[in-house]
XYZ file of C-alpha atoms in Angstrom:
589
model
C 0.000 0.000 0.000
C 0.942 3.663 -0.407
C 2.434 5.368 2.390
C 3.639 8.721 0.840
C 1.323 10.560 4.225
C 2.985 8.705 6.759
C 6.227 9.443 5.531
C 5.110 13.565 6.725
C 4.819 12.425 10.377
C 8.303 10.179 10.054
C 10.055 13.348 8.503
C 8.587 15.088 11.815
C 9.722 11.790 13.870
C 13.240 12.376 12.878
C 14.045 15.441 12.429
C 11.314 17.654 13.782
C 12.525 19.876 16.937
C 16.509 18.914 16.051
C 19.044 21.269 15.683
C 19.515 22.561 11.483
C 22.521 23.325 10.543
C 24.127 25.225 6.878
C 26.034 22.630 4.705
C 29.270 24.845 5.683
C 28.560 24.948 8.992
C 28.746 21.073 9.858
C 31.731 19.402 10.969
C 31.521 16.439 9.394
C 30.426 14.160 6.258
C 28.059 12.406 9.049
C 26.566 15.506 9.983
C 26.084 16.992 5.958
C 24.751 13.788 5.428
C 22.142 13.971 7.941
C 21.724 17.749 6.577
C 21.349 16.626 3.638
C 18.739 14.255 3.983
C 16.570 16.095 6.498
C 16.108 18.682 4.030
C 15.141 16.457 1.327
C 12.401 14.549 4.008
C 11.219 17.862 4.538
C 10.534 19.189 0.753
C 8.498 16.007 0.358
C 6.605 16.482 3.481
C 5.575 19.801 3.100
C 4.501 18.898 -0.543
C 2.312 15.381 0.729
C 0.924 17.743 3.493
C -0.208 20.238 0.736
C -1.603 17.838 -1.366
C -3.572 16.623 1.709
C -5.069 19.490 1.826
C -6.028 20.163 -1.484
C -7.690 16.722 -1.417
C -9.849 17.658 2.156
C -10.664 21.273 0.762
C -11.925 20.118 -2.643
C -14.146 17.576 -1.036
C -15.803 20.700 0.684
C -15.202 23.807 -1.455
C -12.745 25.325 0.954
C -9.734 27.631 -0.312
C -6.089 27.707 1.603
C -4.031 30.633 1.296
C -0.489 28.722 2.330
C 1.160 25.667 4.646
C 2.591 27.245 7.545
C 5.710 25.046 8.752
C 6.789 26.240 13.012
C 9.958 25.926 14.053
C 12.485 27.657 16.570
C 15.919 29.418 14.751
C 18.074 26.496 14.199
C 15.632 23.269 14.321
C 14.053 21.752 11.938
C 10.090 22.222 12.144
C 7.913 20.373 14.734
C 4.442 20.442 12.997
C 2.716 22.243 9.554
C -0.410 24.078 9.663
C -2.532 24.649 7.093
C -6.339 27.144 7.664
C -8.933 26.069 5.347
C -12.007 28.760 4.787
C -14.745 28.941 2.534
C -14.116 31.996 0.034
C -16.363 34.480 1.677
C -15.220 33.983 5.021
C -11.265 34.400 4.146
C -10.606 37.819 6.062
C -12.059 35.754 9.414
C -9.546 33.743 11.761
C -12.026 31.045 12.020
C -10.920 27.902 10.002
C -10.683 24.110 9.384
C -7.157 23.442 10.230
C -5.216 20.584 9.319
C -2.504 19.591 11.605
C 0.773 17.196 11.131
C 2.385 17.661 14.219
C 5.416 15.628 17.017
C 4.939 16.515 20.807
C 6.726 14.308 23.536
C 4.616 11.810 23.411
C 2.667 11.344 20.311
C 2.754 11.992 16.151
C -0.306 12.646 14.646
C -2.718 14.105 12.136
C -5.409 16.567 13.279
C -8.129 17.920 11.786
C -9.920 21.000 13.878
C -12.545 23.848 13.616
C -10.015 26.229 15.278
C -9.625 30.062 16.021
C -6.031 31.790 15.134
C -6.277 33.681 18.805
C -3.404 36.146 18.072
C -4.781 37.661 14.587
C -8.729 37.508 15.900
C -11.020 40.535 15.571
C -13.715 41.186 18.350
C -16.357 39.542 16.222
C -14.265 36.689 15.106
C -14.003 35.619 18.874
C -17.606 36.366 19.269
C -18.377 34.276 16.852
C -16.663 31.050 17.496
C -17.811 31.231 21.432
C -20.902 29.636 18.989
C -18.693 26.364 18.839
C -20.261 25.274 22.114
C -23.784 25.581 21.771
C -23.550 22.814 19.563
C -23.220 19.130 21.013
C -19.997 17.075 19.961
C -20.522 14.370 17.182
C -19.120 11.186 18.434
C -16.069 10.784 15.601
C -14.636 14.055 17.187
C -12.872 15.263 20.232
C -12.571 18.243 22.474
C -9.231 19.788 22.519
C -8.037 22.792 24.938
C -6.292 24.674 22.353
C -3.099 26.908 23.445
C 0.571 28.148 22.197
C 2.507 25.406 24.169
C 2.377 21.843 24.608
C 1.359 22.543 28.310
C -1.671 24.112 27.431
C -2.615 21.923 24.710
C -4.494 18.805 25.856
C -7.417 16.352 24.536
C -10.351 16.605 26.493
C -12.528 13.940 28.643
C -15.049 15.770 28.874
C -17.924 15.058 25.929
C -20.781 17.361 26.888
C -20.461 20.481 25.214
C -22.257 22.635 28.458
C -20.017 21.187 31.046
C -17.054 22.179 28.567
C -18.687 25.643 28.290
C -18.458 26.301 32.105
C -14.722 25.265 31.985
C -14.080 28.679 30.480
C -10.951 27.552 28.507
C -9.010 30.227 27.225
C -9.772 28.079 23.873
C -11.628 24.800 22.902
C -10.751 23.351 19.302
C -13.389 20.559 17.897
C -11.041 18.124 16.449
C -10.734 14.889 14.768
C -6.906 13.032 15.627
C -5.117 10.112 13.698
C -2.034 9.435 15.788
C 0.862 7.244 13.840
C -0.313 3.923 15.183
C -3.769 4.290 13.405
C -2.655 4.972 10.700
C -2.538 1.884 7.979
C -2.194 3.230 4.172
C -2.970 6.635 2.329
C -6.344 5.591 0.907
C -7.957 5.153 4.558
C -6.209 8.030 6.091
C -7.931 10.008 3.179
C -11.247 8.458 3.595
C -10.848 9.030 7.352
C -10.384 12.852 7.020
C -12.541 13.350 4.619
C -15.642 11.942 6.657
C -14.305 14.463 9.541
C -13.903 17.220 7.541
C -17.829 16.420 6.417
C -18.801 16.637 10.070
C -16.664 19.620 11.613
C -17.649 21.433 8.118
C -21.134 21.056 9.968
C -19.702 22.981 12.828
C -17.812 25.745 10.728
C -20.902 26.676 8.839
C -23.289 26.707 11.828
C -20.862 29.436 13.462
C -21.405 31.689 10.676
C -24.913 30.708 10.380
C -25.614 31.782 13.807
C -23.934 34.853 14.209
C -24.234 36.228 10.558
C -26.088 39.748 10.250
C -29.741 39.535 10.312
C -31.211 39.865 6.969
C -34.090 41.768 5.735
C -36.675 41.012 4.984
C -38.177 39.904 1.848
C -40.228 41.568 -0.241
C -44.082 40.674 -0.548
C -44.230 37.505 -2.264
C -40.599 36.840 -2.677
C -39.853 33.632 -1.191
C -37.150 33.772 1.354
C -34.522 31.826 0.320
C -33.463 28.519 2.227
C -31.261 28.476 5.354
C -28.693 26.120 5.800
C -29.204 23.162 7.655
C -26.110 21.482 9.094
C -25.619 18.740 11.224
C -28.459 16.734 9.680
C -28.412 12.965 10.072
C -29.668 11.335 6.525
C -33.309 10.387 8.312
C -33.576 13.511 9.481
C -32.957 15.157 6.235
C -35.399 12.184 4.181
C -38.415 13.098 6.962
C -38.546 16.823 5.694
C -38.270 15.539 2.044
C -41.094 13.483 2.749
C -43.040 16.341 4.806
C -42.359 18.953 1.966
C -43.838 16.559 -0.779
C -46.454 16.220 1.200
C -46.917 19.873 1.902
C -47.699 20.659 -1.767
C -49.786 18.137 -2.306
C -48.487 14.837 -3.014
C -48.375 11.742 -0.979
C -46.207 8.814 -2.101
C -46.536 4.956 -0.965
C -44.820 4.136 2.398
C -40.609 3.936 1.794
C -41.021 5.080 -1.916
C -38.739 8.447 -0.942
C -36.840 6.602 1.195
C -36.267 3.962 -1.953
C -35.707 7.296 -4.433
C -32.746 8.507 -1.796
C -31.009 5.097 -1.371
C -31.195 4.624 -5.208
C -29.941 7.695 -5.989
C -26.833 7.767 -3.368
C -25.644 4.223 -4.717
C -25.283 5.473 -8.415
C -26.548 8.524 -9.700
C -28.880 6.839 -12.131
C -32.105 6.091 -11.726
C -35.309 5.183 -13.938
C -38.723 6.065 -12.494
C -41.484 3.631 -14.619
C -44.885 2.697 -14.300
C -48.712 4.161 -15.217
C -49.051 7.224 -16.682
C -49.812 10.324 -14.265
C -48.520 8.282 -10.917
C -46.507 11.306 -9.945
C -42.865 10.047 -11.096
C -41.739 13.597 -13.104
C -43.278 15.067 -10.021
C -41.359 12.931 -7.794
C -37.763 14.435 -9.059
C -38.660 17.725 -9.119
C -40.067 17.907 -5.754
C -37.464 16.047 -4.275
C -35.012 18.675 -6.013
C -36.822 21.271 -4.495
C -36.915 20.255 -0.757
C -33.050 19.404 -0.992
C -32.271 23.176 -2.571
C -31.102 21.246 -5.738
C -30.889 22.715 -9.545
C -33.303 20.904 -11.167
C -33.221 20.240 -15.059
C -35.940 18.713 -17.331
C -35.109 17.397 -20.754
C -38.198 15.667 -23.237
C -37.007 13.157 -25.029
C -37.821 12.900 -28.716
C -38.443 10.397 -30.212
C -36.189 10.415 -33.038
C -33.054 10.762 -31.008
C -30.624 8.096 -32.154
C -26.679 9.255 -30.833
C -25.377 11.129 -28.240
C -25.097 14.851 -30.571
C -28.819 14.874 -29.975
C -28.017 15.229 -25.623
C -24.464 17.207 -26.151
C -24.958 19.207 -29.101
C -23.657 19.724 -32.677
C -21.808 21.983 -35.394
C -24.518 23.037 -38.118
C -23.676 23.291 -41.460
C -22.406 27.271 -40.580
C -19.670 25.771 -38.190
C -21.359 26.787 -35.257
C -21.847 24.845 -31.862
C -25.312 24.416 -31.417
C -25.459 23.100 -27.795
C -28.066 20.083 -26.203
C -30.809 19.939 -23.838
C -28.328 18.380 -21.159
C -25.349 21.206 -21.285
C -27.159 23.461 -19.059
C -27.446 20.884 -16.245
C -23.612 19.822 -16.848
C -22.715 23.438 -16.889
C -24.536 24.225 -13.805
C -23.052 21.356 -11.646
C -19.813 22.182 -12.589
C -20.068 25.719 -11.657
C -21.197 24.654 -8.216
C -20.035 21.461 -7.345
C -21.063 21.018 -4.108
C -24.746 21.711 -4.677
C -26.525 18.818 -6.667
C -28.584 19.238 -9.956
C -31.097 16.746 -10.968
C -31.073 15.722 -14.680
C -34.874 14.638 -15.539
C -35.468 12.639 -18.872
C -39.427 12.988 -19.520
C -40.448 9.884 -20.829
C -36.855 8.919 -21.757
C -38.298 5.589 -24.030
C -40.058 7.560 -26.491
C -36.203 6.830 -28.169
C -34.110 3.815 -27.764
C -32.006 4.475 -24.821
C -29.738 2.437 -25.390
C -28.684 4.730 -28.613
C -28.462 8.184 -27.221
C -27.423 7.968 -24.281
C -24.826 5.157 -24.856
C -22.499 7.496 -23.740
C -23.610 8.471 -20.790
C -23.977 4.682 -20.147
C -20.543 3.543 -21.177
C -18.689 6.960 -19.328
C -21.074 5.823 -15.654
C -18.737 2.984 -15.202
C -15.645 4.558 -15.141
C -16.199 6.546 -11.912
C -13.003 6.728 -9.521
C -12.070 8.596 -6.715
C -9.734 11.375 -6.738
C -8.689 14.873 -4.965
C -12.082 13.932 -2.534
C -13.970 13.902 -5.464
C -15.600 11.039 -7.868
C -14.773 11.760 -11.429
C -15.437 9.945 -14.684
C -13.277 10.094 -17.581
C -14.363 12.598 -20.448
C -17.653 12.828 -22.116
C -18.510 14.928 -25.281
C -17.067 18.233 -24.664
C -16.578 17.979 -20.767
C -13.182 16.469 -20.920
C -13.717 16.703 -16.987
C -16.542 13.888 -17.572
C -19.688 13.501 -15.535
C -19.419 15.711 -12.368
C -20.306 13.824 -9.422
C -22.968 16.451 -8.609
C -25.106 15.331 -11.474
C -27.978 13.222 -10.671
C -29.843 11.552 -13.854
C -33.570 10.058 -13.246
C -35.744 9.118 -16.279
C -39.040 9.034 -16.331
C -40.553 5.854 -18.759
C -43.969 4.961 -19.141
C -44.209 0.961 -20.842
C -46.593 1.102 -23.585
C -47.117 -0.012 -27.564
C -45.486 3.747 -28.491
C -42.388 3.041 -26.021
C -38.921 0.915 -26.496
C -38.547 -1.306 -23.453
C -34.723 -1.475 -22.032
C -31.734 -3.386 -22.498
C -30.075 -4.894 -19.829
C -27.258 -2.912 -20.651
C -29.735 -0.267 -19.103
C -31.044 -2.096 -16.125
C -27.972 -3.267 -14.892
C -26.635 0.326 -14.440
C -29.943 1.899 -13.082
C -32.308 1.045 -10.266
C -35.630 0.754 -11.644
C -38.074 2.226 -9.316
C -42.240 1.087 -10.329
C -45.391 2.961 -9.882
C -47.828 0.908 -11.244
C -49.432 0.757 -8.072
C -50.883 3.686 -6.312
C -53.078 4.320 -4.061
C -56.093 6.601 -5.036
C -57.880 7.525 -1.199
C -56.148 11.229 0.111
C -54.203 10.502 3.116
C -55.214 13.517 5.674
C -52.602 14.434 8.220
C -51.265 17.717 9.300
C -47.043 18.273 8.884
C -47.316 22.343 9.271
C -45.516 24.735 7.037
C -42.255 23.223 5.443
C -39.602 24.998 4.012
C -36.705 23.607 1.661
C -33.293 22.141 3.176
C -29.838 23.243 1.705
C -28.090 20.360 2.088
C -24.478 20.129 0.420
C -23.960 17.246 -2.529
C -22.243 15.027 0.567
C -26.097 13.910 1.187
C -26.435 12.102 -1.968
C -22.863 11.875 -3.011
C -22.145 8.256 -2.384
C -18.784 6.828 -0.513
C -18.921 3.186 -2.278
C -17.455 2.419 -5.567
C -15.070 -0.513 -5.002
C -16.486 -2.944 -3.380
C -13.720 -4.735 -2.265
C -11.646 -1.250 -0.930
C -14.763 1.057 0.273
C -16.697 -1.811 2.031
C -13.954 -3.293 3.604
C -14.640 -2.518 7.129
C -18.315 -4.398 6.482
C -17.496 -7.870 6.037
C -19.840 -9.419 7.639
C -22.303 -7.799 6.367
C -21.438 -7.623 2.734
C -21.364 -11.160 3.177
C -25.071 -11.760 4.361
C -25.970 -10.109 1.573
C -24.010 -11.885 -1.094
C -24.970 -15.081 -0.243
C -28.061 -14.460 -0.583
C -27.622 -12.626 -4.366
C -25.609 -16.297 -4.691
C -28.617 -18.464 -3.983
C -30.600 -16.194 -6.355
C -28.180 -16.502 -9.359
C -28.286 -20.223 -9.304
C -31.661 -19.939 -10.643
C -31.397 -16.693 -12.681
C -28.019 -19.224 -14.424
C -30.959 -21.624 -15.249
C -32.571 -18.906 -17.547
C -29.849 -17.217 -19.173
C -30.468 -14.262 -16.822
C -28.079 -13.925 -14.118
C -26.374 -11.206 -12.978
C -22.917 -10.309 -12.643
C -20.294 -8.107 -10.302
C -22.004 -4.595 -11.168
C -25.068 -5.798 -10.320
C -23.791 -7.467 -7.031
C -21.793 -4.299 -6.130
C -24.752 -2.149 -6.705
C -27.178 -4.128 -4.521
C -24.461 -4.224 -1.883
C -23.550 -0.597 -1.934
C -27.618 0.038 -1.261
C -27.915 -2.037 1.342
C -24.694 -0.724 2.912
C -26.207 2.905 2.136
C -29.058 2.020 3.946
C -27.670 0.914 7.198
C -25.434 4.038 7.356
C -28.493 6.307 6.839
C -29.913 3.942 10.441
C -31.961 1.683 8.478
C -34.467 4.083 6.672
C -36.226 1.137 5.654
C -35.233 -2.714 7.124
C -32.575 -4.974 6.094
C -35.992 -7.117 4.004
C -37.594 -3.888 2.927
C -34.287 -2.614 1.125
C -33.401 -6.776 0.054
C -36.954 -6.633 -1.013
C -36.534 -3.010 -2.846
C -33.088 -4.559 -5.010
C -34.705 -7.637 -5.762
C -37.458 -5.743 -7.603
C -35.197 -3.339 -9.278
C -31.885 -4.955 -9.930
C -33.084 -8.760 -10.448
C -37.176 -9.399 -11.941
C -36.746 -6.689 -14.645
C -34.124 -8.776 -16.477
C -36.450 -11.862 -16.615
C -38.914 -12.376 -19.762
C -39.730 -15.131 -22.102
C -41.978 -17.832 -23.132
C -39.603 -21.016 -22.405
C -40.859 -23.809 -19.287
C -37.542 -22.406 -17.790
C -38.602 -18.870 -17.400
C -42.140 -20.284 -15.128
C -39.088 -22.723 -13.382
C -37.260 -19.415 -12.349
C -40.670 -17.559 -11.322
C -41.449 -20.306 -8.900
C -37.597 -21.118 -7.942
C -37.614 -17.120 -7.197
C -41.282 -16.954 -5.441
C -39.630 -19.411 -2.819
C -36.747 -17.878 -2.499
C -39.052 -14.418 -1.259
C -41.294 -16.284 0.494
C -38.840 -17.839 2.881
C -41.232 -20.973 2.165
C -40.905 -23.945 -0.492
C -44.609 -25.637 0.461
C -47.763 -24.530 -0.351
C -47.415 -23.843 -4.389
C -49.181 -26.149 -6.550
C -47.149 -26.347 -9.782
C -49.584 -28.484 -11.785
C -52.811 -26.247 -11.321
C -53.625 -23.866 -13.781
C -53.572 -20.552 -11.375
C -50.112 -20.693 -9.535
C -49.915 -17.003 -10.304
C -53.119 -16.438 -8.105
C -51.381 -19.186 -5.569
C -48.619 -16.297 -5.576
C -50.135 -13.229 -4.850
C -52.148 -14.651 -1.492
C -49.303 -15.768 0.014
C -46.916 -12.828 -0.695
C -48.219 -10.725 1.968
C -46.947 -13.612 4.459
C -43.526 -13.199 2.489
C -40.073 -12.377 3.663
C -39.716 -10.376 0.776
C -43.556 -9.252 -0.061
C -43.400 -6.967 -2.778
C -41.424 -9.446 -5.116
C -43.166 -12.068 -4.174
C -46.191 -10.005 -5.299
C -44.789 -9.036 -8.894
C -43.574 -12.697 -9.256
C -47.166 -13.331 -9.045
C -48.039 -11.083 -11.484
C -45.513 -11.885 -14.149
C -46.887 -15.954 -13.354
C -50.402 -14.905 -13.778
C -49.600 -13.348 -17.504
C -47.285 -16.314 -18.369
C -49.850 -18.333 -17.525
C -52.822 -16.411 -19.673
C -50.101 -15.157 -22.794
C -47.525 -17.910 -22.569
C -45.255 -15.464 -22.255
C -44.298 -13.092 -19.348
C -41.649 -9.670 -18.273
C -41.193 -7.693 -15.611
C -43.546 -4.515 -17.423
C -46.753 -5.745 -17.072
């Protein structure tokens, strides 16, 4: 593994706080050496230490202005400092600070939400007393900042109102990696980088706090959006959920939970079923109460290539952009805010044709700098940003293409065939939108066997089971390979990192629907083999399904609300019942 980071707290290991001498002042070849060398370590640790972060401050839209290296005449230095600020707070004293630093008992990284006491105005001090009307997340630490080792300590203490009443001259929010935790550059990365998305949190609600009041808008002007910070993922989906339903639309139980997990596992996701069940209205509204750009593109139907989404050069030699540039444009402007991508009925053309590059450029998504980036597409040699969120809208019908499975492996495929048509009345008050940063939806998981290795166990559970359902799908010509495995997995992980929006079955149950019976079709004996194999399989239950009758999908649908997986049992049913009247069967119904 990589190591280049660590080799910034061994340069501070061996050198840091020792005595620095001129080339022509040493007295010997051993000494030079040693001169020599320590300089070199040091060039290479200041320039890892900058390029650590440029990584954290990209990941959050920070700026630095330079690496500050301390040292006493004649040593070498003993830690480098670097103040990270968002661009309109640069003249303030407030920053995210990262830290490589050797005291007399320890070599570490920090990470801190820190005030620069000696340069700090009246209001800058005012302002970051703030820090402590906020309770500590449990990834971070208390630290009683000062100029000396003595006065520089890690806190006990957790509760941010017994820490208040300490009246410390000054209290730093901080996240630490010491030497021994540290194992290779790719988790020490990943490590600060989920920090820095928590004390970011804490820097913004400082400034949020204590930032002039505003006035007041005009008469109907809507007021625009604070920010929220600090929001767990269930927090931020039950607003979602209460601002759809505050203008007027009220989706099945776990569908905007479903829409969020899909999204934050790959930002591609196809919305199908009935005409006028509310999917167009789905993306936009969930755009909305997120503070999102939102974009909406018709499809044509005689789109056939990619020109028709990027653009072209008419016959005058002019660039005549396409319907997509402005939402590409936009989310590269502003990377950190999200901008849904909305395909109107994205079948009246075959997908598979105009967006193939879109579909092909998807799968080469790879981490870098804190950010996910693809490699070129069209004219955006920077590729897809990883603040662009694509949903299509598809409606299955004789004036429709259905999809590949070049498609459906690289999309979840969300139905809503079924609604229900009785108003729901209950009362959620007045709802405003969120602002939350791209980090909500943004997802962590890419490689399955690098981001997910710290969930084992569970990675497993849910493989085996995807391995017991491929033995059948191999029966039919329809199994599924490692994207589609990696996808499910990164869902279900996404899931129990939000705290379980839905339950380990309801998600299982979710995937299996969108990722597994929408590749099945056919007329053969072996496609009803794999309906009934895969009806068992959700059920939890091999008895009680008569093979030889003439209504096994009926059979089906009674006992799939008894199911360990109810909703697939329930379209297995289905896609039986119309096998069983048309000899042949699919997923769209």
């Amino acid at each position: 593994m990589v190591d280049n980071y660590l080799k910034i707290l061994s340069f501070l290991k061996k050198y840091g706080g020792n005595q620095y001498k001129k080339l022509d002042k040493c007295s010997s070849n051993e000494e030079r050496d040693y001169m020599v060398s320590g300089s070199e370590a040091g060039k290479f640790a200041r320039a890892q230490f900058t390029e650590l972060v440029e990584i954290i401050e990209k990941s959050c839209s920070f700026e630095h202005d330079k690496v500050t290296q301390w040292q006493n005449s004649g040593t070498y230095v003993s830690y480098l400092w670097c103040q990270m600020k968002r661009k309109e707070h640069k003249d303030s004293q407030i920053s995210m600070s990262l830290f490589a630093e050797k005291g007399n008992d320890f070599l570490r990284f920090r990470l801190s939400i820190e005030l620069a006491m000696a340069a700090a105005s009246t209001s800058d001090i005012t302002t970051y007393a703030g820090l402590l009307n906020v309770p500590l997340d449990p990834m971070l630490v208390y630290v009683s900042g000062g100029n000396n080792e003595s006065e520089f300590r890690i806190l006990d203490e957790r509760d941010n109102t017994v820490v208040k009443a300490m009246k410390l001259k000054k209290v730093q929010i901080s996240y630490i990696i010491t030497e021994d935790d540290y194992t290779n550059d790719a988790a020490l990365c990943k490590s600060l980088l989920g920090a820095a998305e928590k004390l970011v949190s804490y820097y913004d609600e400082l400034f949020e706090l204590h930032q002039p009041s505003k006035p007041k808008s005009k008469e109907g002007e809507k007021p625009m959006p604070g920010l929220k910070s600090i929001v767990s993922s269930k927090e931020a989906v039950t607003e979602i959920k209460n601002y759809i339903f505050n203008r007027g639309f009220d989706y099945p139980d776990g569908m905007v939970e479903n829409f969020y997990l899909s999204l934050k596992s790959k930002p591609f996701v196809i919305l199908a079923g009935t005409s006028g069940t509310g999917k167009t209205r789905l993306v936009k509204l969930f755009a909305e109460a997120i503070g999102a750009d939102y974009r909406l593109v018709s499809v044509r139907p005689d789109w056939s290539d990619g020109s028709d989404l990027f653009g072209h050069t008419d016959l005058n030699g002019h660039f005549i952009q396409g319907p997509v540039c402005s939402a590409f444009d936009a989310a590269v402007e502003n990377p950190d805010k999200p901008v849904f991508l909305c395909f109107d009925e994205m079948n009246l053309a075959r997908v598979e044709y105009y967006l193939s590059d879109f579909l092909s450029v998807i799968e080469s998504r790879y981490k870098s700098e804190g950010r996910i980036k693809t490699e070129g597409i069209a004219q955006y040699e920077g590729g897809i940003p990883d603040n662009l969120y694509v949903v299509g809208t598809v409606n299955m019908d004789e004036t429709t293409f259905p999809f590949s499975k070049k498609v459906l492996d690289r999309a979840n495929t969300i139905e809503f065939n079924y609604v229900d048509l009785i108003p729901q009345k209950r009362t959620v008050g007045t709802v405003e939108p969120q602002a939350l940063s791209n980090s909500f939806l943004c997802t962590e998981y890419l490689i399955l066997a690098i981001d997910c290795a710290e969930e084992e166990d569970f990675v497993q559970k849910v493989c085996v089971e995807l391995q017991e359902m491929n033995k059948f799908l191999a029966k039919a010509n329809a199994n599924v390979g490692f994207r589609v495995r990696d996808e499910i997995v990164f869902y279900m992980l996404n899931n129990k990192k939000a705290g379980e929006l839905l339950t380990y079955n309801q998600a299982m149950d979710n995937q299996i629907m969108q990722k597994i019976l929408p590749r099945i079709q056919g007329s053969s004996f072996t496609v009803k083999t794999l309906l009934i194999d895969l009806f068992k399989f959700c059920s939890g239950s091999a008895s009680g399904i008569d093979a030889d009758t003439g209504n096994v999908g009926e059979q089906m649908r009674v006992m799939a609300y008894t199911a360990k997986y109810p909703e697939s049992a329930k379209k297995i049913g289905y896609m039986m019942t119309r096998f069983e009247d048309d000899g042949f069967t699919s997923y769209w119904l």
